[in-house]
Amino acid sequence: MTRAQLLLRTVLGVLVAGLVVVSGVWGAFALWYQAPGGRPGRAVCSGLWVLLLVALAWLAAGGEARVALAGYLVAQALALLWWRSIRPSHQRVWADDVAQLLHGQVEGHRATLHHVRNFTWRRDDDYDVRWETRVYDLDHLAGADAILSYWDSPAIAHAMISFGFDDGRHLVFSVEIRKKRGEAFSEIGGFFKQFEMILVAADERDIVRVRTNVRGEDDYLFPLVLQPATARALFVSYIDAANALVARPAFYNTITSNCTTLVYRMARQLNPGLPMDPRLLLTGYLQGYLRDNGAIDASEPAAVQRARARITERARRSGPHDDFSRAIRAPA
């Protein structure tokens, strides 16, 4: 065997080993998050999968490479068939704040939305439940803002779009996980079909105030630079996206179907030249992406703009009977 052949064999061996390790880790996580039987059942299934791969590796090391390869391919094929059989559903016991599915109709300039959320939050587990039907006149749509809400890392934020009308009303659209009752968010679980996706429409007093005043998050509001026709088209796109989710449930995915990727896909319909960018995933840096693509004002330094955009303290100072939307937009 020549040196080149030996090198090629070594490289191929490393690539195959890497593929086996990656698929093995994927299978272990998939079983951990999706196998039946609760936590004990998931632990057993995930552990058995790891033992199977170790056994196949032992066979390969003992000279039974073909048997090991065949066993691995069969196991992986069965795992993929099982994975494809896991489907999203609307029929689960949902947490109260995601229990209803937004849907709507647009007739001329009149948009009717059903199941707009208007909760009053005192704590995460203490709130008044209100789901409402709202009518909005799109001829009176005055503009839109991007809201970024940070809870831990400066690289990760939850992104929402708030539409303002000339009568002072604001409606926020937010792509979120549809939590089952008692369930908590997991970034890793978001890769493994743990959550369905939901599009929530809510008052700023509900969906922003719960983050700043109840959950202790840090929020920033950036006015978007949009032509009226573009803002209107984006508003209608949200209704279309909500109706599509009602017709066909979908899983949330931490990378491919999250709070920014859906908005990006809608925005691409309005501006096909809008580029992909790592900041669409590292949403904590979304301000820079919006500045670079003309979606928000870039005439002042980013740090100055960011300081002005911070609404956390204004939100926390607002009283229960104040006009919340006006309070968070008041001069600092």
Short mmCIF file of C-alpha atoms in Angstrom, two decimals:
data_model
loop_
_atom_site.label_atom_id
_atom_site.label_comp_id
_atom_site.label_asym_id
_atom_site.label_seq_id
_atom_site.Cartn_x
_atom_site.Cartn_y
_atom_site.Cartn_z
CA MET A 1 0.00 0.00 0.00
CA THR A 2 1.42 3.36 -1.03
CA ARG A 3 1.69 6.30 1.32
CA ALA A 4 -1.07 8.11 -0.59
CA GLN A 5 -3.39 5.09 -0.27
CA LEU A 6 -2.61 4.79 3.42
CA LEU A 7 -3.33 8.49 3.93
CA LEU A 8 -6.62 8.21 2.01
CA ARG A 9 -7.64 5.19 4.06
CA THR A 10 -6.82 7.01 7.28
CA VAL A 11 -8.79 10.10 6.27
CA LEU A 12 -11.79 7.99 5.24
CA GLY A 13 -11.59 6.10 8.51
CA VAL A 14 -11.59 9.33 10.50
CA LEU A 15 -14.55 10.67 8.51
CA VAL A 16 -16.55 7.47 8.99
CA ALA A 17 -15.72 7.40 12.70
CA GLY A 18 -16.77 11.03 13.01
CA LEU A 19 -20.05 10.32 11.22
CA VAL A 20 -20.76 7.41 13.54
CA VAL A 21 -20.01 9.50 16.62
CA VAL A 22 -22.19 12.43 15.46
CA SER A 23 -25.11 10.18 14.50
CA GLY A 24 -24.69 8.29 17.74
CA VAL A 25 -24.86 11.47 19.81
CA TRP A 26 -27.88 12.60 17.78
CA GLY A 27 -29.64 9.29 18.42
CA ALA A 28 -28.93 9.45 22.15
CA PHE A 29 -30.36 12.98 22.43
CA ALA A 30 -33.35 12.14 20.21
CA LEU A 31 -34.24 9.19 22.44
CA TRP A 32 -33.66 11.25 25.58
CA TYR A 33 -36.16 13.89 24.45
CA GLN A 34 -38.69 11.72 22.58
CA ALA A 35 -38.68 8.12 23.84
CA PRO A 36 -41.80 7.04 25.76
CA GLY A 37 -41.94 6.19 29.45
CA GLY A 38 -41.10 9.52 31.03
CA ARG A 39 -37.63 10.26 32.35
CA PRO A 40 -36.83 6.62 33.31
CA GLY A 41 -37.95 5.35 29.91
CA ARG A 42 -35.97 7.98 28.07
CA ALA A 43 -32.86 7.23 30.11
CA VAL A 44 -33.13 3.49 29.43
CA CYS A 45 -33.66 3.95 25.68
CA SER A 46 -30.83 6.46 25.38
CA GLY A 47 -28.49 4.20 27.38
CA LEU A 48 -29.36 1.14 25.26
CA TRP A 49 -28.61 3.11 22.11
CA VAL A 50 -25.16 4.04 23.42
CA LEU A 51 -24.48 0.42 24.44
CA LEU A 52 -25.49 -0.76 20.96
CA LEU A 53 -23.01 1.57 19.31
CA VAL A 54 -20.27 0.54 21.73
CA ALA A 55 -20.98 -3.12 20.91
CA LEU A 56 -20.82 -2.43 17.17
CA ALA A 57 -17.52 -0.59 17.62
CA TRP A 58 -16.19 -3.57 19.59
CA LEU A 59 -17.21 -5.91 16.73
CA ALA A 60 -15.45 -3.69 14.20
CA ALA A 61 -12.29 -3.58 16.29
CA GLY A 62 -12.41 -7.39 16.54
CA GLY A 63 -12.32 -7.85 12.77
CA GLU A 64 -16.08 -8.00 12.12
CA ALA A 65 -16.21 -4.68 10.30
CA ARG A 66 -18.84 -5.79 7.78
CA VAL A 67 -21.16 -7.13 10.47
CA ALA A 68 -20.67 -3.95 12.50
CA LEU A 69 -21.36 -1.74 9.47
CA ALA A 70 -24.51 -3.66 8.58
CA GLY A 71 -25.73 -3.46 12.17
CA TYR A 72 -25.03 0.26 12.31
CA LEU A 73 -26.87 0.96 9.05
CA VAL A 74 -29.91 -1.04 10.16
CA ALA A 75 -29.97 0.70 13.56
CA GLN A 76 -29.62 4.14 11.97
CA ALA A 77 -32.33 3.43 9.40
CA LEU A 78 -34.75 2.32 12.13
CA ALA A 79 -33.91 5.41 14.18
CA LEU A 80 -34.61 7.70 11.23
CA LEU A 81 -37.92 5.96 10.45
CA TRP A 82 -38.97 6.37 14.09
CA TRP A 83 -37.90 10.03 14.03
CA ARG A 84 -39.96 10.74 10.91
CA SER A 85 -42.99 9.19 12.59
CA ILE A 86 -42.99 11.90 15.31
CA ARG A 87 -45.49 14.52 14.14
CA PRO A 88 -46.48 17.91 15.56
CA SER A 89 -49.97 18.19 17.02
CA HIS A 90 -52.48 20.71 18.30
CA GLN A 91 -53.93 18.11 20.68
CA ARG A 92 -51.93 18.45 23.88
CA VAL A 93 -52.51 19.90 27.35
CA TRP A 94 -51.11 23.37 26.75
CA ALA A 95 -49.93 26.05 29.16
CA ASP A 96 -52.53 28.80 29.56
CA ASP A 97 -50.56 31.50 27.72
CA VAL A 98 -50.30 29.39 24.53
CA ALA A 99 -53.60 27.52 24.81
CA GLN A 100 -55.31 29.33 21.91
CA LEU A 101 -54.21 29.56 18.29
CA LEU A 102 -54.17 32.94 16.61
CA HIS A 103 -55.99 33.17 13.28
CA GLY A 104 -57.51 35.96 11.24
CA GLN A 105 -58.99 37.35 8.05
CA VAL A 106 -58.23 40.41 5.96
CA GLU A 107 -61.03 42.03 3.97
CA GLY A 108 -59.86 45.14 2.19
CA HIS A 109 -58.36 47.41 4.84
CA ARG A 110 -60.04 45.56 7.72
CA ALA A 111 -58.10 42.86 9.59
CA THR A 112 -59.94 40.68 12.12
CA LEU A 113 -57.82 38.64 14.52
CA HIS A 114 -59.13 35.91 16.78
CA HIS A 115 -57.42 34.83 20.01
CA VAL A 116 -55.39 37.96 20.65
CA ARG A 117 -53.83 37.55 24.08
CA ASN A 118 -54.46 40.24 26.69
CA PHE A 119 -53.36 38.71 30.00
CA THR A 120 -52.74 40.67 33.16
CA TRP A 121 -49.63 39.22 34.80
CA ARG A 122 -48.75 39.48 38.48
CA ARG A 123 -46.35 36.51 38.54
CA ASP A 124 -45.52 33.74 36.09
CA ASP A 125 -48.08 31.56 37.86
CA ASP A 126 -50.58 34.31 38.75
CA TYR A 127 -52.43 36.03 35.91
CA ASP A 128 -55.86 36.88 34.50
CA VAL A 129 -56.66 34.99 31.29
CA ARG A 130 -58.17 37.01 28.45
CA TRP A 131 -58.35 35.99 24.78
CA GLU A 132 -60.01 38.54 22.54
CA THR A 133 -61.18 39.12 18.97
CA ARG A 134 -59.75 42.38 17.64
CA VAL A 135 -60.41 44.42 14.49
CA TYR A 136 -57.67 46.65 13.04
CA ASP A 137 -57.93 49.17 10.23
CA LEU A 138 -54.78 48.73 8.15
CA ASP A 139 -55.23 52.18 6.65
CA HIS A 140 -54.39 53.50 10.12
CA LEU A 141 -51.22 51.44 10.58
CA ALA A 142 -48.61 54.00 11.67
CA GLY A 143 -45.40 51.96 11.88
CA ALA A 144 -43.62 49.05 13.47
CA ASP A 145 -40.88 48.41 16.03
CA ALA A 146 -38.49 45.54 16.63
CA ILE A 147 -38.32 44.51 20.30
CA LEU A 148 -35.41 42.44 21.62
CA SER A 149 -35.73 40.79 25.03
CA TYR A 150 -32.63 39.41 26.79
CA TRP A 151 -32.77 36.96 29.69
CA ASP A 152 -29.29 35.47 30.01
CA SER A 153 -26.61 35.71 27.33
CA PRO A 154 -25.83 38.92 25.40
CA ALA A 155 -25.74 36.77 22.25
CA ILE A 156 -29.33 35.52 22.58
CA ALA A 157 -32.52 37.55 22.65
CA HIS A 158 -36.15 36.93 21.87
CA ALA A 159 -37.24 39.05 18.90
CA MET A 160 -40.76 40.44 18.44
CA ILE A 161 -42.39 42.89 16.06
CA SER A 162 -44.84 45.48 17.42
CA PHE A 163 -47.20 47.26 15.02
CA GLY A 164 -48.50 50.69 16.03
CA PHE A 165 -51.75 52.33 14.91
CA ASP A 166 -52.58 56.02 14.86
CA ASP A 167 -55.13 55.59 17.67
CA GLY A 168 -52.30 54.62 20.05
CA ARG A 169 -52.91 50.87 19.99
CA HIS A 170 -49.98 48.47 19.55
CA LEU A 171 -50.10 44.80 18.65
CA VAL A 172 -47.08 42.52 19.09
CA PHE A 173 -46.47 39.36 17.06
CA SER A 174 -44.15 36.82 18.66
CA VAL A 175 -43.04 33.38 17.44
CA GLU A 176 -42.72 31.17 20.53
CA ILE A 177 -42.56 27.59 21.71
CA ARG A 178 -45.96 26.14 22.50
CA LYS A 179 -45.27 24.81 25.98
CA LYS A 180 -47.23 21.97 27.44
CA ARG A 181 -48.54 22.57 30.94
CA GLY A 182 -45.66 22.45 33.43
CA GLU A 183 -43.01 22.41 30.69
CA ALA A 184 -39.97 24.70 30.58
CA PHE A 185 -37.94 25.94 27.61
CA SER A 186 -34.81 24.03 26.62
CA GLU A 187 -32.44 25.19 23.86
CA ILE A 188 -31.27 21.61 23.30
CA GLY A 189 -34.81 20.25 23.37
CA GLY A 190 -35.60 22.76 20.63
CA PHE A 191 -33.42 20.70 18.28
CA PHE A 192 -35.29 17.47 19.03
CA LYS A 193 -39.00 18.15 18.42
CA GLN A 194 -39.71 18.86 22.08
CA PHE A 195 -41.92 21.85 21.30
CA GLU A 196 -44.51 22.82 18.77
CA MET A 197 -44.36 26.38 17.42
CA ILE A 198 -47.00 29.05 17.97
CA LEU A 199 -47.49 32.59 16.73
CA VAL A 200 -48.83 34.83 19.49
CA ALA A 201 -50.44 38.24 18.98
CA ALA A 202 -50.76 40.26 22.17
CA ASP A 203 -50.89 43.72 23.73
CA GLU A 204 -47.53 45.21 24.69
CA ARG A 205 -48.88 45.45 28.25
CA ASP A 206 -49.10 41.65 28.20
CA ILE A 207 -46.23 40.26 26.16
CA VAL A 208 -43.59 42.92 26.83
CA ARG A 209 -44.49 43.80 30.42
CA VAL A 210 -44.43 40.13 31.51
CA ARG A 211 -40.83 39.96 30.33
CA THR A 212 -39.58 43.17 31.90
CA ASN A 213 -41.69 43.33 35.08
CA VAL A 214 -42.33 39.67 35.91
CA ARG A 215 -39.49 37.61 34.42
CA GLY A 216 -36.71 40.16 34.90
CA GLU A 217 -35.69 40.35 31.25
CA ASP A 218 -33.96 43.34 29.65
CA ASP A 219 -35.83 44.80 26.65
CA TYR A 220 -34.91 47.14 23.79
CA LEU A 221 -37.22 48.80 21.27
CA PHE A 222 -35.98 49.85 17.81
CA PRO A 223 -38.32 51.74 15.44
CA LEU A 224 -38.25 50.07 12.02
CA VAL A 225 -37.72 52.03 8.82
CA LEU A 226 -40.61 50.71 6.71
CA GLN A 227 -42.72 52.16 3.96
CA PRO A 228 -46.45 52.04 4.84
CA ALA A 229 -47.12 49.46 2.15
CA THR A 230 -44.29 47.27 3.45
CA ALA A 231 -45.51 47.50 7.06
CA ARG A 232 -49.00 46.58 5.91
CA ALA A 233 -47.71 43.62 3.88
CA LEU A 234 -45.68 42.39 6.87
CA PHE A 235 -48.73 42.63 9.15
CA VAL A 236 -50.78 40.59 6.66
CA SER A 237 -47.91 38.07 6.36
CA TYR A 238 -48.15 37.43 10.09
CA ILE A 239 -51.86 36.65 9.74
CA ASP A 240 -51.11 34.31 6.84
CA ALA A 241 -48.40 32.58 8.89
CA ALA A 242 -50.79 32.18 11.85
CA ASN A 243 -53.47 30.68 9.60
CA ALA A 244 -50.92 28.29 8.12
CA LEU A 245 -49.96 27.07 11.61
CA VAL A 246 -53.62 26.45 12.43
CA ALA A 247 -53.99 24.36 9.28
CA ARG A 248 -50.71 22.52 9.73
CA PRO A 249 -48.93 22.36 13.10
CA ALA A 250 -45.15 22.64 13.06
CA PHE A 251 -42.30 21.98 15.42
CA TYR A 252 -40.18 24.79 16.83
CA ASN A 253 -36.49 24.39 16.03
CA THR A 254 -33.75 26.31 17.82
CA ILE A 255 -31.97 26.97 14.49
CA THR A 256 -34.38 26.64 11.58
CA SER A 257 -37.81 27.64 12.96
CA ASN A 258 -37.44 30.20 15.72
CA CYS A 259 -38.41 33.78 16.57
CA THR A 260 -36.29 35.32 13.79
CA THR A 261 -36.24 32.76 10.97
CA LEU A 262 -40.00 33.00 10.40
CA VAL A 263 -39.80 36.80 10.28
CA TYR A 264 -36.79 36.54 7.94
CA ARG A 265 -38.71 34.29 5.54
CA MET A 266 -41.63 36.73 5.50
CA ALA A 267 -39.29 39.70 5.01
CA ARG A 268 -37.57 37.90 2.13
CA GLN A 269 -40.92 37.81 0.33
CA LEU A 270 -40.95 41.62 0.53
CA ASN A 271 -37.22 42.07 -0.10
CA PRO A 272 -35.69 39.05 -1.90
CA GLY A 273 -32.21 40.54 -1.55
CA LEU A 274 -32.22 40.35 2.25
CA PRO A 275 -29.09 38.33 3.13
CA MET A 276 -28.65 35.41 5.49
CA ASP A 277 -26.41 36.27 8.40
CA PRO A 278 -25.18 34.59 11.63
CA ARG A 279 -26.88 37.39 13.58
CA LEU A 280 -30.25 35.91 12.59
CA LEU A 281 -29.30 33.02 14.88
CA LEU A 282 -27.27 34.99 17.43
CA THR A 283 -30.26 37.26 17.91
CA GLY A 284 -28.63 39.29 20.65
CA TYR A 285 -26.71 41.03 17.85
CA LEU A 286 -29.76 41.62 15.68
CA GLN A 287 -29.45 45.40 16.10
CA GLY A 288 -26.33 45.33 13.92
CA TYR A 289 -28.02 43.26 11.25
CA LEU A 290 -31.00 45.64 11.14
CA ARG A 291 -28.66 48.66 10.91
CA ASP A 292 -26.58 47.10 8.14
CA ASN A 293 -29.66 46.33 6.05
CA GLY A 294 -31.44 49.66 6.48
CA ALA A 295 -34.25 48.29 8.64
CA ILE A 296 -33.51 50.70 11.51
CA ASP A 297 -31.83 54.10 11.63
CA ALA A 298 -28.05 54.00 11.37
CA SER A 299 -27.32 57.74 11.51
CA GLU A 300 -26.07 57.66 15.12
CA PRO A 301 -23.50 55.40 16.80
CA ALA A 302 -24.87 51.95 17.62
CA ALA A 303 -24.07 52.32 21.33
CA VAL A 304 -26.01 55.60 21.55
CA GLN A 305 -28.94 54.07 19.71
CA ARG A 306 -28.90 51.04 21.97
CA ALA A 307 -28.90 53.14 25.14
CA ARG A 308 -31.90 55.09 23.86
CA ALA A 309 -33.67 51.87 22.82
CA ARG A 310 -33.54 50.32 26.31
CA ILE A 311 -37.07 50.35 27.73
CA THR A 312 -36.60 48.11 30.78
CA GLU A 313 -36.56 50.79 33.46
CA ARG A 314 -39.42 52.73 31.88
CA ALA A 315 -41.47 49.52 31.76
CA ARG A 316 -40.74 48.74 35.42
CA ARG A 317 -41.71 52.25 36.51
CA SER A 318 -45.08 52.05 34.77
CA GLY A 319 -48.11 51.52 36.97
CA PRO A 320 -50.87 48.95 36.44
CA HIS A 321 -53.24 51.62 35.11
CA ASP A 322 -50.73 53.57 33.01
CA ASP A 323 -50.70 53.54 29.22
CA PHE A 324 -47.87 51.01 28.95
CA SER A 325 -47.09 51.61 25.28
CA ARG A 326 -46.84 55.35 25.85
CA ALA A 327 -44.71 54.84 28.98
CA ILE A 328 -42.06 52.70 27.28
CA ARG A 329 -41.78 55.23 24.41
CA ALA A 330 -41.47 58.28 26.66
CA PRO A 331 -38.10 60.11 26.55
CA ALA A 332 -35.60 58.50 28.93
#
